[in-house]
Amino acid sequence: MKKRLTALATVTAALLVPATPALAQQNNPIPAGVIALMETQNDLHRIADKIEKSGGFSGFHVDAGTKTLNVHWKGKAPATVDAAATAAKAQGLTVKVHQAKYSKAELDAEATRLVKTGAFQAVAAKHDGSGLTVTGKSGAARTTAQSTVAVQTQSGGWELAASRLSDTAPFKGGAYVENYVTGQPQGACTTGFAMISNATNAPKLLTAAHCGDLGSGYSTGSEDPVGYVESRSVPSDSAIIHVTGAQPKVWIGDSVQTELTQPTANQYGLDVIGATTTLPGDWLCTSGAFSGTICEIQAVTTGMTVCFTPTECVYNLVEALHRGGYSAGGNGDSGGPVFSAHPGDQLMARGTLTAISTNPADVRQCSGVPAGNGRQCSQRIVFPDITTQTAQHGVRVMTTQAQ
């Protein structure tokens, strides 16, 4: 089996030895305690869905550990919040209402204005309605922002996480893919989730838009063709790959590094049962081809905008942090699945990895493929909400449920 020697630095020397992914299911790398927390947060999400999100609504924060949904509201909360609290209590859950300084509508409007100034790389509303957080663009030292609302300035920046190995059709998410143009390799990334076209019911694959241009092709690590980019959206950093077949599963377990350096790799596919939006406080996992499966990641901010260039802004991003202080992802994991785990070895799609924080305080030792030759990893990542991505392309997540 031949392995392409990729020209980009994100493919390290350690990736030049051929191997075939092992499908034999071994130990589940997602701890039972993590699955239990994520099941609780699903219950809290269902409560949140019943609350009217208008007027003074500022945001939610999920605390699965205490089975609590925190609701932040400017002014008096409506009757739907009281009704949700009553329903939650009957299920052993709690809804707590907190007074907020600003509504989400006010913060979103100001965030949009600040993005248009071009002075900031990232802008996001705080879920508790206390104000905005902003990140200055690289090379532009900014400590304060002129704004009508309270603003917290963060240091550092964001870098696209562009760059297990020989997947075959029907393709899964979480697989290693190489982008190429006219036969020349451009870089390596990860597939996200299998999708279905709303118009034709044809199978598709989701990945990151920054991994390849419209019309460019993808192949596996053994140079077998996967498909080509038929639809691409920079605002949601999403791309749809035209494929001959896909299945509602995601690769879980070891990275391609283990495939290439060890006799066997603990890798297998887990079922995707649906897709849902992400709220602050939600617990998440990633499964990039370069890093492998990583959990203990928690959403801290939603609705973030990050501009990588003046004309390349990604909207409705979720910022998430590894709470154990380790890497949440790195270069090469771009386009890879972000998900929540469920009992019975099942997953819920949340989005695909876009970028890693380059703040020195966030940079961490890489899981899987080591750092070097252009690869680095971070405890802080951002990814587009899956509902935004599917809406951009007229597709839905392929699941094991009836479609």
mmCIF file of C-alpha atoms in Angstrom:
data_model
loop_
_atom_site.group_PDB
_atom_site.id
_atom_site.type_symbol
_atom_site.label_atom_id
_atom_site.label_comp_id
_atom_site.label_asym_id
_atom_site.label_seq_id
_atom_site.Cartn_x
_atom_site.Cartn_y
_atom_site.Cartn_z
ATOM 1 C CA MET A 1 0.000 0.000 0.000
ATOM 2 C CA LYS A 2 1.548 3.260 -1.133
ATOM 3 C CA LYS A 3 1.629 6.321 1.109
ATOM 4 C CA ARG A 4 1.757 9.784 -0.441
ATOM 5 C CA LEU A 5 4.600 12.010 0.772
ATOM 6 C CA THR A 6 2.675 15.167 1.569
ATOM 7 C CA ALA A 7 4.459 18.429 0.829
ATOM 8 C CA LEU A 8 3.004 20.398 3.724
ATOM 9 C CA ALA A 9 4.740 20.571 7.072
ATOM 10 C CA THR A 10 1.649 19.404 8.925
ATOM 11 C CA VAL A 11 2.394 15.853 7.790
ATOM 12 C CA THR A 12 5.378 14.763 9.867
ATOM 13 C CA ALA A 13 8.085 12.199 9.177
ATOM 14 C CA ALA A 14 6.299 9.857 11.564
ATOM 15 C CA LEU A 15 3.455 9.592 9.033
ATOM 16 C CA LEU A 16 5.470 8.070 6.227
ATOM 17 C CA VAL A 17 5.003 4.394 7.158
ATOM 18 C CA PRO A 18 1.955 2.602 5.688
ATOM 19 C CA ALA A 19 -0.668 0.911 7.838
ATOM 20 C CA THR A 20 -4.336 -0.117 7.784
ATOM 21 C CA PRO A 21 -6.824 0.956 10.487
ATOM 22 C CA ALA A 22 -7.852 -1.806 12.881
ATOM 23 C CA LEU A 23 -11.637 -1.966 13.199
ATOM 24 C CA ALA A 24 -11.691 -4.431 16.085
ATOM 25 C CA GLN A 25 -13.512 -2.756 18.959
ATOM 26 C CA GLN A 26 -11.538 -2.856 22.191
ATOM 27 C CA ASN A 27 -11.752 -0.609 25.246
ATOM 28 C CA ASN A 28 -14.076 2.379 24.916
ATOM 29 C CA PRO A 29 -11.912 5.506 25.465
ATOM 30 C CA ILE A 30 -14.967 7.513 26.564
ATOM 31 C CA PRO A 31 -15.342 7.013 30.352
ATOM 32 C CA ALA A 32 -18.719 5.924 31.729
ATOM 33 C CA GLY A 33 -18.773 9.004 33.963
ATOM 34 C CA VAL A 34 -18.446 11.265 30.907
ATOM 35 C CA ILE A 35 -21.363 9.521 29.203
ATOM 36 C CA ALA A 36 -23.496 9.932 32.346
ATOM 37 C CA LEU A 37 -22.738 13.681 32.480
ATOM 38 C CA MET A 38 -23.631 14.064 28.825
ATOM 39 C CA GLU A 39 -26.916 12.217 29.300
ATOM 40 C CA THR A 40 -27.807 14.657 32.099
ATOM 41 C CA GLN A 41 -26.965 17.623 29.888
ATOM 42 C CA ASN A 42 -29.301 16.206 27.226
ATOM 43 C CA ASP A 43 -32.124 16.354 29.783
ATOM 44 C CA LEU A 44 -31.159 19.945 30.605
ATOM 45 C CA HIS A 45 -31.147 20.799 26.882
ATOM 46 C CA ARG A 46 -34.715 19.555 26.577
ATOM 47 C CA ILE A 47 -35.705 21.887 29.419
ATOM 48 C CA ALA A 48 -33.875 24.790 27.731
ATOM 49 C CA ASP A 49 -35.752 24.148 24.485
ATOM 50 C CA LYS A 50 -39.025 24.962 26.268
ATOM 51 C CA ILE A 51 -37.888 28.426 27.335
ATOM 52 C CA GLU A 52 -38.756 31.450 25.207
ATOM 53 C CA LYS A 53 -35.483 33.029 24.026
ATOM 54 C CA SER A 54 -36.522 36.612 23.342
ATOM 55 C CA GLY A 55 -36.739 39.977 25.060
ATOM 56 C CA GLY A 56 -34.326 40.048 27.979
ATOM 57 C CA PHE A 57 -32.888 36.559 27.386
ATOM 58 C CA SER A 58 -29.093 36.571 27.792
ATOM 59 C CA GLY A 59 -27.990 32.963 27.745
ATOM 60 C CA PHE A 60 -27.829 29.509 29.281
ATOM 61 C CA HIS A 61 -25.150 27.680 31.196
ATOM 62 C CA VAL A 62 -25.383 23.932 31.716
ATOM 63 C CA ASP A 63 -24.020 22.442 34.955
ATOM 64 C CA ALA A 64 -24.488 18.720 34.452
ATOM 65 C CA GLY A 65 -22.595 17.918 37.636
ATOM 66 C CA THR A 66 -25.293 19.536 39.788
ATOM 67 C CA LYS A 67 -28.095 18.825 37.269
ATOM 68 C CA THR A 68 -28.709 22.553 36.926
ATOM 69 C CA LEU A 69 -29.685 24.775 33.996
ATOM 70 C CA ASN A 70 -28.652 28.369 34.695
ATOM 71 C CA VAL A 71 -30.811 30.921 32.876
ATOM 72 C CA HIS A 72 -29.514 34.494 32.552
ATOM 73 C CA TRP A 73 -32.127 37.173 31.939
ATOM 74 C CA LYS A 74 -32.188 40.959 31.817
ATOM 75 C CA GLY A 75 -35.252 42.076 33.721
ATOM 76 C CA LYS A 76 -38.174 39.851 34.639
ATOM 77 C CA ALA A 77 -38.114 36.394 33.116
ATOM 78 C CA PRO A 78 -41.314 35.229 31.350
ATOM 79 C CA ALA A 79 -43.715 32.525 32.466
ATOM 80 C CA THR A 80 -42.015 29.941 30.256
ATOM 81 C CA VAL A 81 -39.038 29.995 32.631
ATOM 82 C CA ASP A 82 -41.248 29.250 35.655
ATOM 83 C CA ALA A 83 -42.943 26.449 33.718
ATOM 84 C CA ALA A 84 -39.555 25.014 32.752
ATOM 85 C CA ALA A 85 -38.401 25.149 36.370
ATOM 86 C CA THR A 86 -41.479 23.191 37.459
ATOM 87 C CA ALA A 87 -40.946 20.572 34.752
ATOM 88 C CA ALA A 88 -37.264 20.309 35.692
ATOM 89 C CA LYS A 89 -38.015 19.771 39.365
ATOM 90 C CA ALA A 90 -40.259 16.828 38.513
ATOM 91 C CA GLN A 91 -37.255 15.215 36.772
ATOM 92 C CA GLY A 92 -34.822 15.838 39.602
ATOM 93 C CA LEU A 93 -33.293 18.796 37.753
ATOM 94 C CA THR A 94 -32.965 22.465 38.714
ATOM 95 C CA VAL A 95 -33.503 25.702 36.799
ATOM 96 C CA LYS A 96 -31.865 28.786 38.343
ATOM 97 C CA VAL A 97 -32.558 32.306 37.063
ATOM 98 C CA HIS A 98 -29.817 34.951 37.269
ATOM 99 C CA GLN A 99 -30.118 38.666 36.555
ATOM 100 C CA ALA A 100 -28.065 39.835 33.564
ATOM 101 C CA LYS A 101 -26.678 43.254 32.694
ATOM 102 C CA TYR A 102 -27.374 42.955 28.952
ATOM 103 C CA SER A 103 -29.701 40.919 26.768
ATOM 104 C CA LYS A 104 -28.327 38.587 24.118
ATOM 105 C CA ALA A 105 -29.840 40.801 21.422
ATOM 106 C CA GLU A 106 -27.940 43.833 22.764
ATOM 107 C CA LEU A 107 -24.661 41.929 22.951
ATOM 108 C CA ASP A 108 -25.060 40.357 19.526
ATOM 109 C CA ALA A 109 -25.687 43.763 17.960
ATOM 110 C CA GLU A 110 -22.566 45.230 19.555
ATOM 111 C CA ALA A 111 -20.507 42.158 18.622
ATOM 112 C CA THR A 112 -21.534 42.598 14.998
ATOM 113 C CA ARG A 113 -20.461 46.246 15.095
ATOM 114 C CA LEU A 114 -17.051 45.423 16.577
ATOM 115 C CA VAL A 115 -16.416 42.706 13.995
ATOM 116 C CA LYS A 116 -17.066 45.223 11.222
ATOM 117 C CA THR A 117 -14.411 47.593 12.626
ATOM 118 C CA GLY A 118 -11.764 45.040 11.650
ATOM 119 C CA ALA A 119 -9.825 45.721 14.858
ATOM 120 C CA PHE A 120 -10.468 42.359 16.472
ATOM 121 C CA GLN A 121 -9.892 38.774 15.466
ATOM 122 C CA ALA A 122 -12.549 37.291 17.734
ATOM 123 C CA VAL A 123 -15.680 38.672 19.409
ATOM 124 C CA ALA A 124 -18.204 36.772 21.543
ATOM 125 C CA ALA A 125 -21.063 37.533 23.910
ATOM 126 C CA LYS A 126 -20.737 36.130 27.428
ATOM 127 C CA HIS A 127 -23.474 33.641 28.210
ATOM 128 C CA ASP A 128 -24.218 35.358 31.529
ATOM 129 C CA GLY A 129 -25.052 38.636 29.785
ATOM 130 C CA SER A 130 -22.241 40.552 31.518
ATOM 131 C CA GLY A 131 -20.626 41.807 28.315
ATOM 132 C CA LEU A 132 -18.337 40.790 25.451
ATOM 133 C CA THR A 133 -14.922 39.163 25.158
ATOM 134 C CA VAL A 134 -12.618 40.269 22.331
ATOM 135 C CA THR A 135 -9.252 39.139 21.001
ATOM 136 C CA GLY A 136 -7.045 41.646 19.213
ATOM 137 C CA LYS A 137 -5.651 40.745 15.816
ATOM 138 C CA SER A 138 -2.076 39.472 15.611
ATOM 139 C CA GLY A 139 0.421 42.325 15.590
ATOM 140 C CA ALA A 140 -2.134 44.808 16.879
ATOM 141 C CA ALA A 141 -1.632 45.497 20.573
ATOM 142 C CA ARG A 142 -5.005 46.394 22.058
ATOM 143 C CA THR A 143 -5.884 46.456 25.729
ATOM 144 C CA THR A 144 -9.295 48.114 25.604
ATOM 145 C CA ALA A 145 -12.174 48.380 23.175
ATOM 146 C CA GLN A 146 -14.391 51.423 22.655
ATOM 147 C CA SER A 147 -17.828 49.951 23.190
ATOM 148 C CA THR A 148 -21.263 50.677 24.594
ATOM 149 C CA VAL A 149 -21.085 47.462 26.650
ATOM 150 C CA ALA A 150 -18.575 45.972 29.077
ATOM 151 C CA VAL A 151 -15.666 44.400 27.183
ATOM 152 C CA GLN A 152 -13.033 41.935 28.366
ATOM 153 C CA THR A 153 -9.920 41.784 26.170
ATOM 154 C CA GLN A 154 -8.107 38.450 25.838
ATOM 155 C CA SER A 155 -4.502 37.924 24.726
ATOM 156 C CA GLY A 156 -3.309 35.488 22.091
ATOM 157 C CA GLY A 157 -5.007 34.610 18.831
ATOM 158 C CA TRP A 158 -6.489 31.826 16.745
ATOM 159 C CA GLU A 159 -4.830 29.653 14.097
ATOM 160 C CA LEU A 160 -6.626 27.334 11.674
ATOM 161 C CA ALA A 161 -6.015 23.703 12.710
ATOM 162 C CA ALA A 162 -5.540 22.510 9.122
ATOM 163 C CA SER A 163 -3.721 19.341 8.244
ATOM 164 C CA ARG A 164 -7.490 7.019 10.849
ATOM 165 C CA LEU A 165 -5.551 6.698 7.793
ATOM 166 C CA SER A 166 -6.937 4.372 5.104
ATOM 167 C CA ASP A 167 -10.727 4.556 5.422
ATOM 168 C CA THR A 168 -12.857 2.966 2.703
ATOM 169 C CA ALA A 169 -16.364 3.595 1.376
ATOM 170 C CA PRO A 170 -18.853 3.930 2.926
ATOM 171 C CA PHE A 171 -16.707 6.509 4.731
ATOM 172 C CA LYS A 172 -16.866 7.458 8.426
ATOM 173 C CA GLY A 173 -16.174 10.715 10.204
ATOM 174 C CA GLY A 174 -12.886 11.172 12.064
ATOM 175 C CA ALA A 175 -10.773 9.756 9.217
ATOM 176 C CA TYR A 176 -7.483 11.085 7.815
ATOM 177 C CA VAL A 177 -7.828 12.734 4.388
ATOM 178 C CA GLU A 178 -5.439 14.586 2.092
ATOM 179 C CA ASN A 179 -6.577 17.428 -0.130
ATOM 180 C CA TYR A 180 -5.122 17.666 -3.635
ATOM 181 C CA VAL A 181 -5.377 19.901 -6.707
ATOM 182 C CA THR A 182 -4.384 18.583 -10.180
ATOM 183 C CA GLY A 183 -2.759 15.614 -8.482
ATOM 184 C CA GLN A 184 -0.638 17.673 -6.097
ATOM 185 C CA PRO A 185 -1.175 17.269 -2.314
ATOM 186 C CA GLN A 186 -2.157 20.467 -0.479
ATOM 187 C CA GLY A 187 -2.517 19.345 3.150
ATOM 188 C CA ALA A 188 -4.055 16.866 5.550
ATOM 189 C CA CYS A 189 -7.247 17.189 7.602
ATOM 190 C CA THR A 190 -9.990 15.047 9.153
ATOM 191 C CA THR A 191 -13.496 14.142 8.008
ATOM 192 C CA GLY A 192 -16.368 15.277 10.234
ATOM 193 C CA PHE A 193 -19.710 13.497 9.888
ATOM 194 C CA ALA A 194 -21.629 11.646 7.192
ATOM 195 C CA MET A 195 -24.398 13.826 5.765
ATOM 196 C CA ILE A 196 -27.491 13.418 3.599
ATOM 197 C CA SER A 197 -28.602 15.900 0.928
ATOM 198 C CA ASN A 198 -32.071 17.272 1.689
ATOM 199 C CA ALA A 199 -32.754 17.576 -2.038
ATOM 200 C CA THR A 200 -31.521 14.210 -3.328
ATOM 201 C CA ASN A 201 -30.939 12.035 -0.217
ATOM 202 C CA ALA A 202 -27.430 11.374 -1.577
ATOM 203 C CA PRO A 203 -24.641 10.612 0.939
ATOM 204 C CA LYS A 204 -22.023 13.301 1.649
ATOM 205 C CA LEU A 205 -19.122 13.968 4.037
ATOM 206 C CA LEU A 206 -18.645 17.108 6.129
ATOM 207 C CA THR A 207 -15.253 18.683 6.786
ATOM 208 C CA ALA A 208 -13.748 22.171 7.229
ATOM 209 C CA ALA A 209 -13.877 24.708 4.400
ATOM 210 C CA HIS A 210 -10.320 25.851 5.084
ATOM 211 C CA CYS A 211 -9.041 22.337 4.312
ATOM 212 C CA GLY A 212 -9.680 22.602 0.568
ATOM 213 C CA ASP A 213 -11.061 24.784 -2.204
ATOM 214 C CA LEU A 214 -14.222 24.190 -4.204
ATOM 215 C CA GLY A 215 -13.668 21.404 -6.740
ATOM 216 C CA SER A 216 -10.489 20.097 -5.093
ATOM 217 C CA GLY A 217 -10.211 16.397 -4.325
ATOM 218 C CA TYR A 218 -9.635 14.262 -1.237
ATOM 219 C CA SER A 219 -7.896 10.917 -0.843
ATOM 220 C CA THR A 220 -7.114 8.579 2.048
ATOM 221 C CA GLY A 221 -3.639 8.080 3.496
ATOM 222 C CA SER A 222 -3.128 5.236 1.019
ATOM 223 C CA GLU A 223 -4.015 7.476 -1.949
ATOM 224 C CA ASP A 224 -7.444 5.949 -2.540
ATOM 225 C CA PRO A 225 -9.930 8.617 -3.720
ATOM 226 C CA VAL A 226 -12.594 9.820 -1.289
ATOM 227 C CA GLY A 227 -14.368 12.516 -3.320
ATOM 228 C CA TYR A 228 -14.317 16.212 -4.214
ATOM 229 C CA VAL A 229 -15.539 19.453 -2.608
ATOM 230 C CA GLU A 230 -18.939 20.225 -4.124
ATOM 231 C CA SER A 231 -20.066 22.911 -1.676
ATOM 232 C CA ARG A 232 -18.063 25.256 0.546
ATOM 233 C CA SER A 233 -18.973 27.923 3.130
ATOM 234 C CA VAL A 234 -16.314 30.104 4.760
ATOM 235 C CA PRO A 235 -18.756 31.744 7.261
ATOM 236 C CA SER A 236 -19.477 28.320 8.800
ATOM 237 C CA ASP A 237 -16.044 26.857 7.944
ATOM 238 C CA SER A 238 -17.776 23.879 6.376
ATOM 239 C CA ALA A 239 -17.383 21.929 3.157
ATOM 240 C CA ILE A 240 -19.386 19.101 1.657
ATOM 241 C CA ILE A 241 -17.434 16.300 -0.006
ATOM 242 C CA HIS A 242 -19.191 14.410 -2.815
ATOM 243 C CA VAL A 243 -18.658 10.699 -2.096
ATOM 244 C CA THR A 244 -19.914 7.364 -3.401
ATOM 245 C CA GLY A 245 -20.923 6.239 0.075
ATOM 246 C CA ALA A 246 -20.894 7.282 3.729
ATOM 247 C CA GLN A 247 -22.146 5.783 6.981
ATOM 248 C CA PRO A 248 -23.411 7.275 10.274
ATOM 249 C CA LYS A 249 -20.303 6.395 12.262
ATOM 250 C CA VAL A 250 -17.255 8.208 13.640
ATOM 251 C CA TRP A 251 -13.794 6.769 14.142
ATOM 252 C CA ILE A 252 -13.045 6.544 17.869
ATOM 253 C CA GLY A 253 -9.790 5.707 19.631
ATOM 254 C CA ASP A 254 -6.138 6.035 18.699
ATOM 255 C CA SER A 255 -4.718 8.525 16.201
ATOM 256 C CA VAL A 256 -2.959 7.676 12.953
ATOM 257 C CA GLN A 257 0.316 7.906 14.885
ATOM 258 C CA THR A 258 -0.506 4.657 16.690
ATOM 259 C CA GLU A 259 -1.425 2.991 13.405
ATOM 260 C CA LEU A 260 1.949 3.871 11.975
ATOM 261 C CA THR A 261 4.190 3.069 14.919
ATOM 262 C CA GLN A 262 2.473 0.254 16.848
ATOM 263 C CA PRO A 263 1.523 -3.346 15.932
ATOM 264 C CA THR A 264 -2.196 -2.615 16.524
ATOM 265 C CA ALA A 265 -4.407 0.398 17.092
ATOM 266 C CA ASN A 266 -7.505 0.683 19.282
ATOM 267 C CA GLN A 267 -9.911 2.133 16.697
ATOM 268 C CA TYR A 268 -13.535 1.472 15.882
ATOM 269 C CA GLY A 269 -16.661 3.233 14.669
ATOM 270 C CA LEU A 270 -19.418 4.524 16.960
ATOM 271 C CA ASP A 271 -22.957 5.308 15.789
ATOM 272 C CA VAL A 272 -24.173 8.873 15.249
ATOM 273 C CA ILE A 273 -27.772 9.201 16.463
ATOM 274 C CA GLY A 274 -28.440 12.893 15.872
ATOM 275 C CA ALA A 275 -27.204 16.482 15.973
ATOM 276 C CA THR A 276 -27.800 19.286 18.432
ATOM 277 C CA THR A 277 -26.692 22.825 19.193
ATOM 278 C CA THR A 278 -24.168 23.447 21.985
ATOM 279 C CA LEU A 279 -24.715 25.491 25.148
ATOM 280 C CA PRO A 280 -22.063 26.895 27.507
ATOM 281 C CA GLY A 281 -21.223 24.284 30.119
ATOM 282 C CA ASP A 282 -21.786 21.295 27.802
ATOM 283 C CA TRP A 283 -19.221 18.479 27.949
ATOM 284 C CA LEU A 284 -17.743 17.429 24.610
ATOM 285 C CA CYS A 285 -15.269 15.118 22.897
ATOM 286 C CA THR A 286 -13.183 15.474 19.736
ATOM 287 C CA SER A 287 -11.814 12.732 17.483
ATOM 288 C CA GLY A 288 -9.292 14.170 15.052
ATOM 289 C CA ALA A 289 -7.160 11.896 12.883
ATOM 290 C CA PHE A 290 -3.925 13.391 14.216
ATOM 291 C CA SER A 291 -4.856 13.533 17.941
ATOM 292 C CA GLY A 292 -7.284 10.642 18.382
ATOM 293 C CA THR A 293 -10.282 10.777 20.715
ATOM 294 C CA ILE A 294 -10.122 13.407 23.484
ATOM 295 C CA CYS A 295 -12.821 14.110 26.096
ATOM 296 C CA GLU A 296 -13.056 16.303 29.245
ATOM 297 C CA ILE A 297 -13.648 19.295 26.938
ATOM 298 C CA GLN A 298 -16.234 21.863 28.037
ATOM 299 C CA ALA A 299 -17.974 24.589 26.042
ATOM 300 C CA VAL A 300 -17.288 28.015 27.562
ATOM 301 C CA THR A 301 -18.576 30.464 24.925
ATOM 302 C CA THR A 302 -21.082 30.288 22.073
ATOM 303 C CA GLY A 303 -21.895 32.684 19.241
ATOM 304 C CA MET A 304 -18.236 33.720 18.784
ATOM 305 C CA THR A 305 -16.982 35.346 15.583
ATOM 306 C CA VAL A 306 -13.345 34.832 14.559
ATOM 307 C CA CYS A 307 -11.775 36.610 11.568
ATOM 308 C CA PHE A 308 -8.626 34.922 10.244
ATOM 309 C CA THR A 309 -8.275 37.564 7.505
ATOM 310 C CA PRO A 310 -10.354 40.698 6.801
ATOM 311 C CA THR A 311 -12.486 38.661 4.378
ATOM 312 C CA GLU A 312 -12.387 35.272 6.138
ATOM 313 C CA CYS A 313 -14.645 35.398 9.186
ATOM 314 C CA VAL A 314 -16.322 32.368 10.753
ATOM 315 C CA TYR A 315 -19.521 32.944 12.729
ATOM 316 C CA ASN A 316 -21.504 31.182 15.457
ATOM 317 C CA LEU A 317 -18.421 29.412 16.780
ATOM 318 C CA VAL A 318 -18.274 27.529 20.066
ATOM 319 C CA GLU A 319 -15.186 28.064 22.208
ATOM 320 C CA ALA A 320 -14.276 24.999 24.288
ATOM 321 C CA LEU A 321 -11.553 24.223 26.830
ATOM 322 C CA HIS A 322 -9.981 20.967 28.029
ATOM 323 C CA ARG A 323 -10.765 21.040 31.748
ATOM 324 C CA GLY A 324 -7.916 18.654 32.593
ATOM 325 C CA GLY A 325 -5.451 21.144 31.171
ATOM 326 C CA TYR A 326 -4.391 18.909 28.277
ATOM 327 C CA SER A 327 -4.682 19.299 24.509
ATOM 328 C CA ALA A 328 -8.183 19.455 23.039
ATOM 329 C CA GLY A 329 -6.898 19.281 19.455
ATOM 330 C CA GLY A 330 -4.209 20.427 17.050
ATOM 331 C CA ASN A 331 -3.129 20.921 13.457
ATOM 332 C CA GLY A 332 -4.368 18.092 11.282
ATOM 333 C CA ASP A 333 -7.560 17.653 13.319
ATOM 334 C CA SER A 334 -9.335 20.364 11.296
ATOM 335 C CA GLY A 335 -12.737 19.275 10.040
ATOM 336 C CA GLY A 336 -12.791 16.467 12.589
ATOM 337 C CA PRO A 337 -15.887 15.673 14.653
ATOM 338 C CA VAL A 338 -16.855 17.415 17.870
ATOM 339 C CA PHE A 339 -19.570 15.470 19.663
ATOM 340 C CA SER A 340 -21.231 14.440 22.903
ATOM 341 C CA ALA A 341 -21.331 10.779 23.928
ATOM 342 C CA HIS A 342 -24.438 8.815 24.849
ATOM 343 C CA PRO A 343 -25.138 5.431 26.453
ATOM 344 C CA GLY A 344 -24.892 2.447 24.158
ATOM 345 C CA ASP A 345 -21.800 3.691 22.326
ATOM 346 C CA GLN A 346 -23.693 6.432 20.506
ATOM 347 C CA LEU A 347 -22.753 9.999 19.574
ATOM 348 C CA MET A 348 -24.526 13.314 19.007
ATOM 349 C CA ALA A 349 -22.922 15.625 16.409
ATOM 350 C CA ARG A 350 -22.014 19.138 17.627
ATOM 351 C CA GLY A 351 -19.723 20.502 14.879
ATOM 352 C CA THR A 352 -16.278 20.192 13.293
ATOM 353 C CA LEU A 353 -12.953 21.575 14.520
ATOM 354 C CA THR A 354 -11.952 24.931 13.044
ATOM 355 C CA ALA A 355 -9.095 26.435 15.043
ATOM 356 C CA ILE A 356 -6.820 26.177 18.057
ATOM 357 C CA SER A 357 -5.777 28.991 20.383
ATOM 358 C CA THR A 358 -2.196 30.205 19.865
ATOM 359 C CA ASN A 359 -2.073 31.952 23.240
ATOM 360 C CA PRO A 360 1.128 30.596 24.864
ATOM 361 C CA ALA A 361 -0.908 29.884 28.002
ATOM 362 C CA ASP A 362 -3.111 27.501 25.966
ATOM 363 C CA VAL A 363 -0.451 25.630 23.957
ATOM 364 C CA ARG A 364 -0.096 22.031 25.156
ATOM 365 C CA GLN A 365 1.795 18.842 24.364
ATOM 366 C CA CYS A 366 0.117 17.103 21.448
ATOM 367 C CA SER A 367 -1.823 13.883 21.781
ATOM 368 C CA GLY A 368 -1.169 11.392 18.981
ATOM 369 C CA VAL A 369 1.117 12.860 16.317
ATOM 370 C CA PRO A 370 3.831 14.859 18.156
ATOM 371 C CA ALA A 371 4.279 18.594 17.777
ATOM 372 C CA GLY A 372 6.819 19.788 15.232
ATOM 373 C CA ASN A 373 7.099 20.374 11.491
ATOM 374 C CA GLY A 374 4.234 22.860 11.675
ATOM 375 C CA ARG A 375 2.020 20.949 14.115
ATOM 376 C CA GLN A 376 1.080 22.333 17.514
ATOM 377 C CA CYS A 377 -1.792 21.681 19.912
ATOM 378 C CA SER A 378 -3.896 23.671 22.339
ATOM 379 C CA GLN A 379 -6.203 23.191 25.300
ATOM 380 C CA ARG A 380 -8.593 25.740 23.743
ATOM 381 C CA ILE A 381 -10.443 25.205 20.458
ATOM 382 C CA VAL A 382 -13.299 26.693 18.460
ATOM 383 C CA PHE A 383 -15.795 24.925 16.209
ATOM 384 C CA PRO A 384 -18.934 25.984 14.279
ATOM 385 C CA ASP A 385 -22.285 24.894 15.663
ATOM 386 C CA ILE A 386 -23.505 21.926 13.600
ATOM 387 C CA THR A 387 -26.926 23.499 13.029
ATOM 388 C CA THR A 388 -25.289 26.437 11.226
ATOM 389 C CA GLN A 389 -23.196 24.110 9.075
ATOM 390 C CA THR A 390 -26.099 21.944 7.917
ATOM 391 C CA ALA A 391 -28.245 24.986 7.134
ATOM 392 C CA GLN A 392 -25.506 26.416 4.883
ATOM 393 C CA HIS A 393 -25.491 23.383 2.589
ATOM 394 C CA GLY A 394 -29.046 22.018 2.628
ATOM 395 C CA VAL A 395 -27.968 18.785 4.292
ATOM 396 C CA ARG A 396 -28.697 16.890 7.491
ATOM 397 C CA VAL A 397 -26.529 14.661 9.634
ATOM 398 C CA MET A 398 -26.784 11.006 8.656
ATOM 399 C CA THR A 399 -27.883 8.981 11.691
ATOM 400 C CA THR A 400 -28.703 5.435 12.617
ATOM 401 C CA GLN A 401 -32.310 6.562 13.186
ATOM 402 C CA ALA A 402 -34.899 6.551 10.406
ATOM 403 C CA GLN A 403 -34.144 9.443 8.066
#
